[in-house]
CSV table of C-alpha atoms in Angstrom, one decimal:
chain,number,residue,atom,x,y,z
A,241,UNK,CA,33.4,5.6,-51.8
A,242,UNK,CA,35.6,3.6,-49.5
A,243,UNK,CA,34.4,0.7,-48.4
A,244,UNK,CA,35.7,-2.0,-45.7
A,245,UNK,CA,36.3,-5.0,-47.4
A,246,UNK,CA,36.7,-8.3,-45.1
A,247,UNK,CA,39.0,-11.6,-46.0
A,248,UNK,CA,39.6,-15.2,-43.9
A,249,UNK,CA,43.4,-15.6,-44.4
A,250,UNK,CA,45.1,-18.6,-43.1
A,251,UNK,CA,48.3,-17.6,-41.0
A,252,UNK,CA,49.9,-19.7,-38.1
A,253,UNK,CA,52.9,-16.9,-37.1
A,254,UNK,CA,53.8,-13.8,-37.2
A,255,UNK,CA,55.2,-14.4,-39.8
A,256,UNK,CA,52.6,-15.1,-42.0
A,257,UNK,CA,50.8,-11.9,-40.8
A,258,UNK,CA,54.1,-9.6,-41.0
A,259,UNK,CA,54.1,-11.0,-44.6
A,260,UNK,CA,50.5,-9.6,-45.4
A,261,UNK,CA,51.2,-6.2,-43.7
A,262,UNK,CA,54.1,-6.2,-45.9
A,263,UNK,CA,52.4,-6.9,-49.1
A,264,UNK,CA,49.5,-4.4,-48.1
A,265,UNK,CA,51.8,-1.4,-47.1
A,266,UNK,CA,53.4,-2.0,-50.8
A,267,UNK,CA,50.0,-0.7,-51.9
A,268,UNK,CA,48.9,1.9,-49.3
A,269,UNK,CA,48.8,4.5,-52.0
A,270,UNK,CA,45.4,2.7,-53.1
A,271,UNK,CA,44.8,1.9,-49.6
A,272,UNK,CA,43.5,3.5,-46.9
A,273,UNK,CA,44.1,1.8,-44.3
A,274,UNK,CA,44.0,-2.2,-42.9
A,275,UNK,CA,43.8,-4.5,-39.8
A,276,UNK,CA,45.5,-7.7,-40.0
A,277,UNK,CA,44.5,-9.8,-36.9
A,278,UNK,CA,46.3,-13.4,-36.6
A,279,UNK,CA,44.2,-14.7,-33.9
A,280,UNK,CA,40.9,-14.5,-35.9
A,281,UNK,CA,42.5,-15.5,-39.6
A,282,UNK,CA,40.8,-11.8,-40.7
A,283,UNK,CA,42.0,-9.3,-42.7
A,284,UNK,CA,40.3,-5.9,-42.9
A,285,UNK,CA,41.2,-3.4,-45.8
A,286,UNK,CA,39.2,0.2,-46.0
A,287,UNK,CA,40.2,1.4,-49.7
A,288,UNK,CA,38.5,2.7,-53.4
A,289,UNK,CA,39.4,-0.7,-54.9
A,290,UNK,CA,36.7,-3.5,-55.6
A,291,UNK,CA,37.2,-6.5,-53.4
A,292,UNK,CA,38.9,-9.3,-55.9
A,293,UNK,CA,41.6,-6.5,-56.5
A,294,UNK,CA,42.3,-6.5,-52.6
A,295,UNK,CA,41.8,-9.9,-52.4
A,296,UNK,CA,44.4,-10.4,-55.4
A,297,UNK,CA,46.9,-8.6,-54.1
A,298,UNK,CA,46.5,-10.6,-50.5
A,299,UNK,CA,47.1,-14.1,-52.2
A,300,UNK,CA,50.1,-12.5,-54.1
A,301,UNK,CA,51.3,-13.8,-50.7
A,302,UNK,CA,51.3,-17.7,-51.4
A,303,UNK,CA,48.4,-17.8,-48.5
A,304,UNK,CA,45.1,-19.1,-48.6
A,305,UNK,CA,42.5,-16.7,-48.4
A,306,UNK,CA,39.1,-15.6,-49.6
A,307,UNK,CA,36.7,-12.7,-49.5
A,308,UNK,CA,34.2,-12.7,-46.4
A,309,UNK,CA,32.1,-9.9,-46.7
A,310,UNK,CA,31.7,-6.3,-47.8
A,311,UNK,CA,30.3,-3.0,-45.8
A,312,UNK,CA,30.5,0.7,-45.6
A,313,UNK,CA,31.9,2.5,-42.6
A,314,UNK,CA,35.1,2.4,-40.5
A,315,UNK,CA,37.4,-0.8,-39.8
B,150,UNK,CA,71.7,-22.5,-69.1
B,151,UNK,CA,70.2,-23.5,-65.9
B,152,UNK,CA,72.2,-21.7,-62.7
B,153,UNK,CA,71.2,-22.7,-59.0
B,154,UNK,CA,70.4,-19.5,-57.2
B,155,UNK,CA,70.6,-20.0,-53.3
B,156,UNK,CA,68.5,-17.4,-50.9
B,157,UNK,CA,67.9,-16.7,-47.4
B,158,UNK,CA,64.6,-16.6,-46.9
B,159,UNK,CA,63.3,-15.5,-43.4
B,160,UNK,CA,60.6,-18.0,-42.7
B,161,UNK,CA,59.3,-19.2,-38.9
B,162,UNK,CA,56.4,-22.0,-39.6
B,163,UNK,CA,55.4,-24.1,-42.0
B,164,UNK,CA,52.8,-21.6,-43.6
B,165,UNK,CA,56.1,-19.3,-43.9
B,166,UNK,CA,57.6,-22.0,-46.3
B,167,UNK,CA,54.3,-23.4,-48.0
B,168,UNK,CA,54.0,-19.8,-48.9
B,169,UNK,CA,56.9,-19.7,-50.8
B,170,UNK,CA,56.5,-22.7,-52.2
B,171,UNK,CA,53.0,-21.9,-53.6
B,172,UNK,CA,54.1,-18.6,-54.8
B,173,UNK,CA,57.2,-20.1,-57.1
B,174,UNK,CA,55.0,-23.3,-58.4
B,175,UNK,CA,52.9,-20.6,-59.9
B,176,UNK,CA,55.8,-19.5,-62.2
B,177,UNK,CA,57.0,-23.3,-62.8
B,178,UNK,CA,57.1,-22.6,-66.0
B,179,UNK,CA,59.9,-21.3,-66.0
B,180,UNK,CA,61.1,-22.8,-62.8
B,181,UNK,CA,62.9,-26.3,-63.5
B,182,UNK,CA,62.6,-27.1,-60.0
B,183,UNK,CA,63.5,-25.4,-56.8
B,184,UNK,CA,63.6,-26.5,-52.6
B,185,UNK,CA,62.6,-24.9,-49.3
B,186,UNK,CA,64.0,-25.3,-46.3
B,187,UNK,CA,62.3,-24.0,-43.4
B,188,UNK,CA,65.1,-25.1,-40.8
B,189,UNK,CA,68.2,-23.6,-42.6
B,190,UNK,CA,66.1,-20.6,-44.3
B,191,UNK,CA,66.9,-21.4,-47.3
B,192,UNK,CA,65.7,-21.5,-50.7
B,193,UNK,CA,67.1,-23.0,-53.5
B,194,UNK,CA,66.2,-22.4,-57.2
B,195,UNK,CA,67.1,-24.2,-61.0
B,196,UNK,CA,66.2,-22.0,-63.7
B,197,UNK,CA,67.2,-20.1,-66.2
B,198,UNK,CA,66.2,-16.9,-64.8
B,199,UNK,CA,68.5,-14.2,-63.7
B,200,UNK,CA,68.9,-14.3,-59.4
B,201,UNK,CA,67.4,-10.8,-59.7
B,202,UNK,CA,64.3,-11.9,-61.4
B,203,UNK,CA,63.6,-14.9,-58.6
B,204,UNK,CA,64.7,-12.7,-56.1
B,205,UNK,CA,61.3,-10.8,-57.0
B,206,UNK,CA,58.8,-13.6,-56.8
B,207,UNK,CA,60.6,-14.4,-53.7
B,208,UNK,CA,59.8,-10.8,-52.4
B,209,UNK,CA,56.1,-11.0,-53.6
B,210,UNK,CA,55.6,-13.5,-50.4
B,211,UNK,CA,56.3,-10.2,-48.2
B,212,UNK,CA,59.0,-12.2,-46.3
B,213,UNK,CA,62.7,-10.4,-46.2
B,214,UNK,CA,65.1,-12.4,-48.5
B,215,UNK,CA,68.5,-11.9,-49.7
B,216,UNK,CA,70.2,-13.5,-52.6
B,217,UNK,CA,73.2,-15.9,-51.1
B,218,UNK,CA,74.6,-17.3,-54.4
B,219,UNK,CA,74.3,-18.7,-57.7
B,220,UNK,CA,76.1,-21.7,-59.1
B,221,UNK,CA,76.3,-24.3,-61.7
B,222,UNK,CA,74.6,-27.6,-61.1
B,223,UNK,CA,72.1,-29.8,-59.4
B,224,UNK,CA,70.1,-28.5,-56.2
């Protein structure tokens, strides 16, 4: 079952967040959907993978980052 | 032999170019050593790997990048 999986990820443009959106739409087959919010350093991705897989793919990026929490329901 | 391959590399703060830099020390391995440039958008590379093949780690950052050139030589 999809779950909502939340990570701090450290981006100072929108750059650095147009880069994660990137990397994340490369995988959008796995998931379902995401929220990438710059202001608040979060990144939110509802998906079928575990949590170090997302949060793999997320440093694939070069940024900092680390899992936050984990929860069922909507973004 | 070692080739210099030169990209653009569309980066707008620091964390754009710490970014890439992080992502290509993890293969400096095979990376003999390499420069980014936030101010010109460049990124410059020494290695024996084809453009092509840097080209991809380049494009694992999510950023939009373009080979420019490869030459003989020092960075």
């Amino acid at each position: 079952m999809a779950q909502v999986h939340k990570y701090r990820v450290k981006m100072t443009c929108e750059g650095c967040s147009g880069a994660v959106e990137k990397v994340l739409n490369k995988h959008k087959d796995k998931i379902e959907t995401f929220n990438v919010n710059l202001a608040e350093q979060q990144v939110k991705v509802r998906t079928n993978l575990p949590a170090d897989e997302v949060l793999e793919i997320i440093k694939k990026t070069g940024k900092e980052t680390e899992h936050i929490s984990s929860s069922q329901g909507d973004l």
